[in-house]
């Protein structure tokens, strides 16, 4: 309403409808941007730890137990190489299936559309699995090194290299064979681990030389394996984030 | 929340699954209607930040959702067409996990999840493993999880699949209530699910938005093209071969047909008021014919 006649000095113009809409939108945007809504990272970590499959922890414990048992009672028949090649697959078997479990169990759309989002969930899950694996592998290497009298660092580097390669191959195979089902993924993972073991056992002599020789070649092998795993992880994340990993393709 | 889809396009190889789709959504219930493969799911995935568009953008209150990220997803509820669950999840575990992902404080989450499980009639089986649920029960828990964070934008991909008539009615009532101050977008090819609850219908064909308006508005396009006729069964066969028939009923040895056609299909045909079902069949004649052929074969 124009009030021109009542207050001649205070003429109020009619507002344009588009202005009203703009003001409302500005208000909404302000509220949207100022709601303190970040979920603390610690909370996200705790939640992911809580929902990690128990089989991952159980297998890690079995890996530790086997190492401890062999070191205590089977020192004569076991050597450090054999021990690592037994323990690491046990620790790693559910690794990749656990990392990509949202894709395997068809939960990825739900996770990625949730507030926390697919990127953060994957990163947190990777960190949880990675850190716990590294800890267990370090303990295995330490026990082995202590009881078999071999150097700790070569054993650790060797164990990590095997671990990296196994995971990288598993990720690549998952993508290549378009596996989208949990049991098949576990089967694939197991197959790859056994194949790696068979392969390693056929070159035990060379591996022993590597373990007992200078550190440099071991460091090189480790770096190459870490790079391989990083590349596979990056490809996987990229695919996941652009939505290329749905059940139809 | 105002949602704008600007020239949204998703290309797979040579094919545009969604093709230059533009629309603005305010509050209300919007229904996305289209035959199999028309791009409904692809569109919804882009709207839910699950799939990156090849071209175009989704804006929430004027800002690109890929910029808003978490802030946007916080106000979003999504029921994917297909979803699964982690092994050994019970109904309650599933809900609590998603509540955690949606950032709800634990105490509030429990209360909210129980409330929603009651709403969809799954409270009594909340401790049972989801793998023992029937298809309809899974669908209901899917609807429940989409509501956990009381979303302002609710995207439901074929929400009524597998629901029995009673649940379907209940679902319609829930959606009507929500649509009053929220944006609800649901996809379906079951016309009766949306005829009475959708404020706006978006008809999609080959990835494009071909029709947009209220049920009455878009039905007006075929005004005068819907016919009601009573014929002998022998004639009925011929008419169904020549025209789009949206309904056949046999009564007293005669056949009553509902035909969608520009011309009068038979002499005694009476003009009838068009409904959404007629419009759908008319627009998707080829698909309907393929479907009919499949049934015959
Ligand atoms: N990941 C993908 N890779 C290649 N093509 C795809 C992919 N996803 C969808 N398409 C194609 O895009 C088109 C649209 O698919 P979409 O799933 O969006 O259809 P829809 O309308 O949801 O169908 P329905 O009613 O069967 O659910 C289809 O032709 C489909 O083959
Ligand atoms: Mg679909």
Coordinates of C-alpha atoms and ligand atoms in Angstrom, one line a residue:
Chain A
X1 CA 0.0 0.0 0.0
X2 CA 1.3 3.4 -0.8
X3 CA 1.2 5.7 2.2
X4 CA 2.0 8.8 0.2
X5 CA -1.1 10.7 1.3
X6 CA -0.7 10.2 5.1
X7 CA 3.1 10.7 5.4
X8 CA 4.0 12.8 2.4
X9 CA 7.7 12.8 3.4
X10 CA 8.0 9.1 4.0
X11 CA 7.0 7.6 0.8
X12 CA 7.5 3.8 0.9
X13 CA 7.8 2.2 -2.4
X14 CA 6.1 -1.2 -3.2
X15 CA 8.7 -4.0 -3.1
X16 CA 9.3 -6.0 -6.1
X17 CA 8.4 -9.7 -5.7
X18 CA 11.8 -10.8 -6.8
X19 CA 13.3 -8.7 -3.9
X20 CA 11.2 -10.5 -1.4
X21 CA 12.3 -13.9 -2.7
X22 CA 16.0 -12.7 -2.6
X23 CA 15.7 -11.6 1.0
X24 CA 14.2 -14.8 2.0
X25 CA 16.8 -16.8 0.2
X26 CA 19.6 -14.7 1.8
X27 CA 18.2 -15.4 5.2
X28 CA 17.9 -19.1 4.5
X29 CA 21.4 -19.2 3.1
X30 CA 22.7 -17.4 6.2
X31 CA 21.1 -19.9 8.5
X32 CA 22.3 -22.8 6.3
X33 CA 25.9 -21.5 6.5
X34 CA 25.9 -20.7 10.2
X35 CA 24.5 -23.8 11.7
X36 CA 27.3 -25.3 13.7
X37 CA 27.0 -28.8 12.3
X38 CA 30.4 -30.4 12.0
X39 CA 30.4 -33.9 13.5
X40 CA 33.7 -34.2 15.6
X41 CA 36.3 -36.4 13.9
X42 CA 36.7 -38.5 17.0
X43 CA 33.0 -39.4 16.9
X44 CA 33.3 -40.5 13.2
X45 CA 36.4 -42.6 14.2
X46 CA 34.7 -44.3 17.1
X47 CA 31.6 -45.1 15.0
X48 CA 33.7 -46.7 12.2
X49 CA 35.7 -48.7 14.7
X50 CA 32.5 -49.9 16.3
X51 CA 31.2 -51.1 13.0
X52 CA 34.4 -52.8 11.6
X53 CA 33.6 -56.5 11.1
X54 CA 34.8 -58.5 14.1
X55 CA 36.4 -61.0 11.7
X56 CA 39.1 -58.4 11.0
X57 CA 40.1 -58.2 14.7
X58 CA 39.8 -61.9 15.2
X59 CA 42.1 -62.7 12.3
X60 CA 44.6 -60.2 13.6
X61 CA 44.6 -61.9 16.9
X62 CA 45.0 -65.3 15.3
X63 CA 48.0 -63.9 13.3
X64 CA 49.5 -62.7 16.6
X65 CA 48.8 -66.0 18.3
X66 CA 50.3 -68.1 15.4
X67 CA 53.4 -66.0 15.5
X68 CA 53.7 -66.3 19.3
X69 CA 53.1 -70.1 19.2
X70 CA 55.6 -70.7 16.4
X71 CA 58.2 -68.6 18.1
X72 CA 57.7 -70.3 21.4
X73 CA 57.4 -73.9 20.4
X74 CA 58.4 -74.5 16.7
X75 CA 61.7 -72.6 16.5
X76 CA 63.5 -75.5 15.0
X77 CA 61.1 -76.1 12.1
X78 CA 60.1 -72.5 11.4
X79 CA 62.2 -69.7 10.0
X80 CA 61.4 -66.0 10.1
X81 CA 60.5 -65.9 6.4
X82 CA 58.0 -68.7 6.7
X83 CA 56.5 -67.2 9.8
X84 CA 55.9 -63.8 8.1
X85 CA 54.4 -65.5 5.1
X86 CA 51.9 -67.2 7.3
X87 CA 51.1 -64.4 9.6
X88 CA 50.7 -61.6 7.1
X89 CA 48.0 -63.2 4.9
X90 CA 46.0 -63.9 8.0
X91 CA 46.2 -60.3 9.0
X92 CA 45.5 -59.0 5.5
X93 CA 42.7 -61.4 4.3
X94 CA 39.7 -59.3 5.2
X95 CA 41.5 -56.0 4.6
X96 CA 40.3 -55.0 1.2
X97 CA 36.9 -56.5 1.5
X98 CA 36.5 -54.5 4.7
X99 CA 37.6 -51.2 3.0
X100 CA 35.2 -51.6 0.2
X101 CA 32.5 -53.2 2.2
X102 CA 30.0 -50.4 1.4
X103 CA 30.3 -51.3 -2.3
X104 CA 30.2 -55.0 -1.7
X105 CA 27.1 -54.8 0.6
X106 CA 25.4 -52.2 -1.5
X107 CA 25.5 -49.6 1.2
X108 CA 27.6 -47.1 -0.7
X109 CA 24.7 -44.9 -1.9
X110 CA 23.4 -44.7 1.6
X111 CA 26.9 -43.8 3.0
X112 CA 27.7 -41.3 0.3
X113 CA 24.4 -39.4 0.6
X114 CA 24.7 -39.3 4.4
X115 CA 26.0 -36.1 6.1
X116 CA 29.4 -37.4 6.8
X117 CA 29.9 -38.5 3.2
X118 CA 31.7 -41.2 1.3
X119 CA 35.1 -39.6 1.2
X120 CA 35.4 -39.1 4.9
X121 CA 34.0 -42.6 5.7
X122 CA 36.5 -44.2 3.4
X123 CA 39.4 -42.2 4.7
X124 CA 38.5 -43.0 8.3
X125 CA 38.0 -46.7 7.5
X126 CA 41.3 -46.8 5.7
X127 CA 43.0 -45.2 8.7
X128 CA 41.4 -47.6 11.2
X129 CA 42.3 -50.7 9.2
X130 CA 45.7 -49.4 8.2
X131 CA 46.8 -48.4 11.7
X132 CA 45.6 -51.6 13.4
X133 CA 47.3 -53.7 10.7
X134 CA 50.5 -51.8 10.9
X135 CA 50.5 -52.2 14.6
X136 CA 50.0 -55.9 14.4
X137 CA 52.6 -56.4 11.7
X138 CA 55.1 -54.4 13.7
X139 CA 54.4 -56.7 16.7
X140 CA 54.7 -59.8 14.6
X141 CA 58.0 -58.5 13.2
X142 CA 59.3 -57.7 16.6
X143 CA 58.4 -61.1 18.1
X144 CA 59.9 -62.9 15.1
X145 CA 63.1 -60.8 15.2
X146 CA 63.4 -61.3 19.0
X147 CA 63.0 -65.0 19.0
X148 CA 64.8 -65.9 15.7
X149 CA 67.6 -63.4 16.2
X150 CA 67.2 -61.7 12.9
X151 CA 67.2 -57.9 12.4
X152 CA 63.9 -56.1 13.1
X153 CA 64.0 -53.5 10.4
X154 CA 64.6 -55.9 7.5
X155 CA 61.7 -58.1 8.8
X156 CA 59.4 -55.1 9.1
X157 CA 60.2 -53.8 5.6
X158 CA 59.8 -57.2 4.1
X159 CA 56.4 -57.8 5.9
X160 CA 55.1 -54.4 4.9
X161 CA 56.2 -54.9 1.3
X162 CA 54.3 -58.2 1.1
X163 CA 51.3 -56.6 2.8
X164 CA 51.3 -53.6 0.3
X165 CA 51.6 -55.9 -2.7
X166 CA 48.9 -58.2 -1.6
X167 CA 46.5 -55.4 -0.9
X168 CA 47.3 -53.6 -4.2
X169 CA 46.7 -56.7 -6.3
X170 CA 43.5 -57.4 -4.4
X171 CA 42.2 -53.9 -5.1
X172 CA 43.1 -54.1 -8.8
X173 CA 41.6 -57.6 -9.2
X174 CA 38.4 -56.4 -7.5
X175 CA 38.1 -53.6 -10.0
X176 CA 39.1 -55.7 -13.0
X177 CA 36.7 -58.5 -12.3
X178 CA 34.0 -56.1 -11.2
X179 CA 33.4 -58.0 -8.1
X180 CA 30.5 -56.5 -6.1
X181 CA 29.7 -59.3 -3.6
X182 CA 31.3 -59.8 -0.2
X183 CA 31.9 -63.6 -0.3
X184 CA 33.4 -63.5 -3.8
X185 CA 35.7 -60.6 -2.6
X186 CA 36.8 -62.7 0.4
X187 CA 37.5 -65.6 -1.9
X188 CA 39.4 -63.5 -4.3
X189 CA 41.4 -62.0 -1.4
X190 CA 42.2 -65.5 -0.1
X191 CA 43.2 -66.7 -3.5
X192 CA 45.6 -63.8 -4.1
X193 CA 47.2 -64.3 -0.6
X194 CA 47.7 -68.0 -1.3
X195 CA 49.2 -67.3 -4.7
X196 CA 51.6 -64.8 -3.3
X197 CA 52.7 -67.3 -0.7
X198 CA 53.2 -70.0 -3.3
X199 CA 55.2 -67.6 -5.4
X200 CA 57.3 -66.5 -2.4
X201 CA 58.0 -70.1 -1.4
X202 CA 59.3 -70.9 -4.8
X203 CA 62.0 -68.2 -4.3
X204 CA 62.8 -68.7 -0.7
X205 CA 66.6 -68.7 -1.4
X206 CA 66.5 -65.3 -3.0
X207 CA 64.2 -63.9 -0.3
X208 CA 66.6 -65.1 2.4
X209 CA 69.4 -63.4 0.7
X210 CA 67.3 -60.2 0.5
X211 CA 66.4 -60.4 4.2
X212 CA 70.0 -61.1 5.3
X213 CA 71.7 -58.7 2.8
X214 CA 71.9 -54.9 3.0
X215 CA 68.9 -52.7 3.7
X216 CA 69.0 -50.8 0.5
X217 CA 67.3 -53.3 -1.8
X218 CA 64.6 -53.9 0.9
X219 CA 63.9 -50.2 1.2
X220 CA 63.6 -50.0 -2.6
X221 CA 61.2 -52.9 -2.7
X222 CA 59.2 -51.3 0.1
X223 CA 58.9 -48.0 -1.7
X224 CA 57.8 -49.6 -4.9
X225 CA 55.2 -51.6 -3.2
X226 CA 53.9 -48.6 -1.3
X227 CA 53.7 -46.7 -4.5
X228 CA 51.8 -49.5 -6.1
X229 CA 49.3 -49.6 -3.3
X230 CA 48.9 -45.8 -3.3
X231 CA 48.1 -45.8 -7.0
X232 CA 45.5 -48.5 -6.6
X233 CA 43.9 -46.7 -3.6
X234 CA 43.8 -43.4 -5.6
X235 CA 42.2 -45.1 -8.6
X236 CA 39.7 -46.7 -6.3
X237 CA 38.8 -43.5 -4.5
X238 CA 38.4 -41.6 -7.7
X239 CA 36.1 -44.2 -9.1
X240 CA 34.1 -44.2 -5.9
X241 CA 33.8 -40.5 -5.7
X242 CA 32.6 -39.9 -9.2
X243 CA 30.0 -42.7 -8.6
X244 CA 31.6 -45.2 -11.0
X245 CA 31.2 -48.0 -8.5
X246 CA 27.6 -48.9 -8.4
X247 CA 26.2 -52.3 -8.6
X248 CA 25.2 -52.0 -12.3
X249 CA 28.7 -51.6 -13.6
Chain B
X1 CA 14.8 -25.2 0.7
X2 CA 14.8 -24.2 -2.9
X3 CA 16.4 -26.8 -5.2
X4 CA 17.4 -25.9 -8.8
X5 CA 18.5 -28.4 -11.3
X6 CA 20.3 -26.6 -14.1
X7 CA 20.9 -28.3 -17.4
X8 CA 21.7 -31.5 -15.5
X9 CA 23.3 -34.1 -17.8
X10 CA 24.9 -37.4 -17.2
X11 CA 26.5 -39.2 -20.1
X12 CA 27.5 -42.9 -20.1
X13 CA 29.6 -43.6 -23.2
X14 CA 27.6 -42.2 -26.1
X15 CA 24.3 -42.2 -24.2
X16 CA 22.8 -39.4 -22.2
X17 CA 21.1 -41.1 -19.3
X18 CA 19.9 -37.7 -18.2
X19 CA 19.8 -35.0 -20.8
X20 CA 19.7 -31.2 -20.1
X21 CA 17.2 -31.6 -17.2
X22 CA 16.2 -28.3 -15.7
X23 CA 13.6 -27.7 -13.0
X24 CA 13.1 -25.8 -9.8
X25 CA 11.7 -27.5 -6.7
X26 CA 10.1 -25.7 -3.8
X27 CA 8.2 -27.3 -1.0
X28 CA 5.7 -29.9 -1.9
X29 CA 5.5 -33.4 -3.3
X30 CA 7.0 -33.9 -6.8
X31 CA 6.6 -37.2 -8.6
X32 CA 9.1 -38.3 -11.3
X33 CA 7.2 -40.5 -13.7
X34 CA 8.9 -42.4 -16.5
X35 CA 9.3 -45.8 -18.0
X36 CA 12.3 -48.1 -17.3
X37 CA 15.6 -46.6 -18.3
X38 CA 14.3 -43.1 -18.7
X39 CA 16.9 -41.8 -16.2
X40 CA 15.0 -41.4 -13.0
X41 CA 17.6 -43.1 -10.8
X42 CA 20.5 -41.3 -12.5
X43 CA 18.8 -38.0 -11.9
X44 CA 18.2 -38.8 -8.3
X45 CA 21.7 -39.9 -7.7
X46 CA 23.0 -36.6 -9.0
X47 CA 20.5 -34.8 -6.7
X48 CA 21.8 -36.8 -3.8
X49 CA 25.5 -36.0 -4.4
X50 CA 26.2 -39.7 -5.1
X51 CA 27.0 -39.2 -8.8
X52 CA 28.8 -36.3 -10.3
X53 CA 26.9 -34.7 -13.3
X54 CA 28.7 -34.7 -16.7
X55 CA 27.3 -31.2 -17.2
X56 CA 25.1 -28.8 -15.3
X57 CA 24.7 -28.4 -11.5
X58 CA 22.3 -28.8 -8.6
X59 CA 21.9 -25.7 -6.6
X60 CA 20.4 -25.6 -3.1
X61 CA 19.2 -22.1 -2.2
X62 CA 21.5 -20.8 -5.0
X63 CA 24.7 -22.6 -4.0
X64 CA 26.1 -25.6 -5.8
X65 CA 25.6 -28.7 -3.7
X66 CA 29.2 -29.9 -4.4
X67 CA 30.3 -26.7 -2.6
X68 CA 27.8 -27.1 0.3
X69 CA 28.8 -30.8 0.7
X70 CA 28.1 -31.8 4.3
X71 CA 25.7 -28.9 4.9
X72 CA 23.6 -30.1 2.0
X73 CA 23.7 -33.7 2.8
X74 CA 22.7 -32.9 6.4
X75 CA 19.3 -31.8 5.1
X76 CA 18.9 -34.7 2.7
X77 CA 17.1 -38.0 3.1
X78 CA 17.6 -40.6 0.3
X79 CA 16.1 -44.0 -0.4
X80 CA 18.1 -45.6 -3.2
X81 CA 16.3 -47.9 -5.6
X82 CA 18.5 -50.7 -4.4
X83 CA 20.4 -50.9 -1.1
X84 CA 21.8 -53.5 1.1
X85 CA 23.1 -53.8 4.6
X86 CA 26.2 -55.2 6.4
X87 CA 26.0 -58.8 7.3
X88 CA 24.5 -59.5 10.7
X89 CA 22.9 -56.1 10.9
X90 CA 19.6 -56.1 12.8
X91 CA 16.9 -53.6 11.9
X92 CA 17.9 -51.4 14.8
X93 CA 21.7 -51.7 14.0
X94 CA 21.0 -50.6 10.5
X95 CA 19.1 -47.6 11.7
X96 CA 21.6 -46.7 14.4
X97 CA 24.5 -47.0 11.9
X98 CA 22.8 -44.6 9.5
X99 CA 21.9 -42.2 12.4
X100 CA 25.6 -42.1 13.2
X101 CA 26.5 -41.3 9.6
X102 CA 23.9 -38.6 9.7
X103 CA 25.6 -37.2 12.8
X104 CA 22.8 -37.6 15.3
X105 CA 23.8 -37.7 19.0
X106 CA 23.5 -41.3 20.3
X107 CA 20.7 -40.8 22.7
X108 CA 18.6 -38.8 20.3
X109 CA 19.4 -41.4 17.6
X110 CA 18.0 -44.3 19.6
X111 CA 14.8 -42.4 20.4
X112 CA 14.4 -41.3 16.8
X113 CA 15.1 -44.7 15.3
X114 CA 12.6 -46.4 17.6
X115 CA 10.0 -43.8 16.7
X116 CA 10.6 -44.3 13.0
X117 CA 10.6 -48.1 13.3
X118 CA 7.2 -47.8 15.0
X119 CA 6.0 -45.5 12.2
X120 CA 6.8 -48.1 9.6
X121 CA 5.6 -51.0 11.7
X122 CA 8.9 -52.7 12.3
X123 CA 9.4 -52.0 16.0
X124 CA 8.6 -55.5 17.0
X125 CA 11.1 -57.0 14.7
X126 CA 13.8 -54.4 15.2
X127 CA 16.2 -56.9 16.9
X128 CA 15.8 -59.5 14.1
X129 CA 18.5 -59.7 11.4
X130 CA 17.6 -57.7 8.3
X131 CA 18.5 -60.7 6.1
X132 CA 15.4 -62.4 7.6
X133 CA 13.1 -59.5 6.5
X134 CA 10.7 -59.7 3.6
X135 CA 11.1 -57.4 0.5
X136 CA 8.4 -55.1 1.8
X137 CA 9.9 -54.9 5.2
X138 CA 13.3 -54.0 3.7
X139 CA 11.6 -51.3 1.7
X140 CA 9.9 -49.9 4.8
X141 CA 13.2 -49.8 6.8
X142 CA 14.7 -48.0 3.7
X143 CA 11.9 -45.4 4.0
X144 CA 12.5 -45.1 7.7
X145 CA 16.2 -44.5 7.4
X146 CA 15.6 -41.7 4.9
X147 CA 13.6 -39.8 7.6
X148 CA 16.1 -40.1 10.4
X149 CA 17.5 -36.6 10.2
X150 CA 14.1 -35.0 9.5
X151 CA 15.3 -34.0 6.1
X152 CA 14.1 -30.9 4.2
X153 CA 14.7 -32.6 0.9
X154 CA 13.5 -36.2 0.7
X155 CA 14.4 -38.2 -2.4
X156 CA 12.7 -41.6 -2.7
X157 CA 13.5 -43.8 -5.7
X158 CA 10.6 -46.2 -6.2
X159 CA 9.5 -46.2 -2.6
X160 CA 6.3 -48.2 -3.0
X161 CA 8.0 -51.3 -4.6
X162 CA 7.0 -54.3 -2.7
X163 CA 4.6 -52.6 -0.3
X164 CA 1.2 -54.2 0.2
X165 CA -1.9 -52.1 -0.3
X166 CA -2.3 -51.2 3.4
X167 CA 1.4 -50.1 3.6
X168 CA 1.0 -48.2 0.4
X169 CA -1.8 -46.2 1.8
X170 CA 0.1 -45.5 5.0
X171 CA 3.1 -44.4 2.9
X172 CA 1.0 -42.0 0.9
X173 CA -0.3 -40.5 4.1
X174 CA 3.2 -40.0 5.5
X175 CA 4.3 -38.4 2.3
X176 CA 1.3 -36.1 2.1
X177 CA 2.1 -34.9 5.6
X178 CA 5.8 -34.3 4.9
X179 CA 5.1 -32.5 1.7
X180 CA 3.5 -29.6 3.5
X181 CA 6.7 -27.9 4.5
X182 CA 9.4 -30.1 2.9
X183 CA 10.4 -31.0 -0.6
X184 CA 9.7 -34.6 -1.5
X185 CA 10.7 -36.1 -4.8
X186 CA 9.7 -39.6 -5.5
X187 CA 10.0 -41.7 -8.6
X188 CA 7.7 -44.4 -9.8
X189 CA 6.0 -45.9 -12.7
X190 CA 2.9 -46.7 -10.7
X191 CA 0.6 -43.9 -11.5
X192 CA -2.0 -44.6 -8.8
X193 CA 0.7 -44.1 -6.1
X194 CA 1.1 -40.4 -6.9
X195 CA -2.1 -39.3 -8.6
X196 CA -3.6 -37.9 -5.4
X197 CA -0.5 -36.9 -3.4
X198 CA 1.8 -35.3 -5.9
X199 CA 1.5 -31.5 -6.3
X200 CA 3.6 -31.6 -9.3
X201 CA 4.3 -34.3 -11.9
X202 CA 7.6 -34.4 -13.8
X203 CA 7.3 -36.8 -16.8
X204 CA 10.7 -38.1 -18.0
X205 CA 11.4 -39.7 -21.3
X206 CA 14.9 -40.7 -22.6
X207 CA 16.5 -38.6 -19.9
X208 CA 14.6 -35.4 -20.8
X209 CA 11.8 -33.6 -18.9
X210 CA 8.9 -33.8 -21.4
X211 CA 6.0 -32.7 -19.2
X212 CA 5.8 -30.7 -16.0
X213 CA 2.7 -29.5 -14.1
X214 CA 0.0 -30.5 -11.7
X215 CA -2.0 -33.6 -12.5
X216 CA -4.9 -31.5 -13.8
X217 CA -2.7 -29.3 -15.9
X218 CA -0.9 -32.1 -17.6
X219 CA -4.0 -34.2 -18.1
X220 CA -5.5 -31.3 -19.9
X221 CA -3.2 -32.2 -22.8
X222 CA -5.3 -35.1 -23.7
X223 CA -8.6 -33.5 -23.0
X224 CA -11.2 -34.9 -25.4
X225 CA -8.9 -37.8 -26.3
X226 CA -10.2 -40.3 -23.7
X227 CA -13.1 -42.5 -24.7
X228 CA -15.3 -44.9 -22.9
X229 CA -16.9 -47.5 -25.1
X230 CA -18.9 -50.7 -24.7
X231 CA -18.3 -53.2 -27.5
X232 CA -18.5 -57.0 -28.2
X233 CA -15.4 -58.9 -27.1
X234 CA -14.5 -59.5 -30.7
X235 CA -14.4 -55.8 -31.5
X236 CA -12.5 -55.2 -28.3
X237 CA -9.5 -57.2 -29.7
X238 CA -9.4 -55.1 -32.8
X239 CA -9.6 -51.8 -30.9
X240 CA -6.8 -52.8 -28.5
X241 CA -4.7 -53.6 -31.5
X242 CA -5.3 -50.2 -33.1
X243 CA -5.5 -47.9 -30.1
X244 CA -4.0 -47.3 -26.7
X245 CA -6.4 -49.0 -24.3
X246 CA -5.9 -48.0 -20.7
X247 CA -8.5 -50.4 -19.2
X248 CA -10.7 -53.3 -20.2
X249 CA -13.5 -54.7 -18.1
X250 CA -15.8 -57.5 -19.1
X251 CA -19.5 -57.1 -18.0
X252 CA -22.6 -59.0 -19.2
X253 CA -20.9 -60.5 -22.2
X254 CA -19.7 -57.1 -23.4
X255 CA -16.4 -55.4 -23.0
X256 CA -16.0 -51.9 -21.6
X257 CA -12.9 -50.2 -22.9
X258 CA -11.1 -47.0 -22.0
X259 CA -9.3 -45.8 -25.0
X260 CA -6.9 -42.9 -25.5
X261 CA -7.0 -41.7 -29.1
X262 CA -7.3 -38.5 -31.1
X263 CA -10.1 -40.0 -33.1
X264 CA -13.3 -41.6 -31.8
X265 CA -12.4 -45.3 -31.7
X266 CA -16.0 -46.6 -32.3
X267 CA -19.4 -45.3 -33.0
X268 CA -20.9 -45.4 -29.5
X269 CA -17.7 -44.1 -27.8
X270 CA -18.4 -41.5 -25.1
X271 CA -15.8 -38.8 -24.2
X272 CA -14.4 -39.3 -20.7
X273 CA -12.3 -37.1 -18.3
X274 CA -8.7 -38.0 -18.6
X275 CA -6.6 -39.2 -15.7
X276 CA -2.9 -39.6 -15.2
X277 CA -2.9 -43.3 -16.2
X278 CA -4.3 -42.4 -19.6
X279 CA -1.8 -39.7 -20.1
X280 CA 1.1 -42.0 -19.1
X281 CA -0.1 -44.7 -21.5
X282 CA -0.5 -42.1 -24.3
X283 CA 3.0 -40.7 -23.8
X284 CA 4.7 -44.0 -23.5
X285 CA 2.8 -45.8 -26.3
X286 CA 5.8 -47.6 -27.6
X287 CA 6.9 -48.7 -24.2
X288 CA 3.4 -49.8 -23.4
X289 CA 3.3 -51.8 -26.6
X290 CA 6.6 -53.4 -25.9
X291 CA 5.3 -54.3 -22.5
X292 CA 2.1 -55.7 -23.9
X293 CA 4.1 -57.7 -26.4
X294 CA 6.2 -59.1 -23.6
X295 CA 3.1 -60.1 -21.7
X296 CA 1.6 -61.8 -24.8
X297 CA 4.9 -63.6 -25.6
Ligands
LIG1 N1 26.5 -46.9 -14.4 C1 25.9 -46.9 -15.6 N2 26.7 -47.2 -16.7 C2 26.2 -47.2 -18.0 N3 24.9 -46.9 -18.2 C3 24.1 -46.6 -17.2 C4 24.5 -46.6 -15.8 N4 23.5 -46.3 -15.0 C5 22.5 -46.1 -15.8 N5 22.8 -46.3 -17.1 C6 21.9 -46.2 -18.3 O1 21.2 -44.9 -18.1 C7 19.8 -45.1 -18.5 C8 18.9 -44.6 -17.4 O2 19.0 -45.4 -16.3 P1 18.2 -45.2 -14.9 O3 18.6 -46.3 -14.0 O4 18.5 -43.9 -14.5 O5 16.7 -45.4 -15.4 P2 15.4 -45.5 -14.5 O6 14.5 -44.5 -15.0 O7 15.8 -45.4 -13.1 O8 14.9 -46.9 -14.8 P3 14.0 -47.9 -13.8 O9 12.6 -47.5 -13.9 O10 14.2 -49.2 -14.5 O11 14.6 -47.9 -12.5 C9 19.6 -46.5 -18.8 O12 19.6 -46.7 -20.2 C10 20.8 -47.2 -18.2 O13 21.1 -48.3 -19.0
LIG2 MG1 15.5 -46.5 -11.4

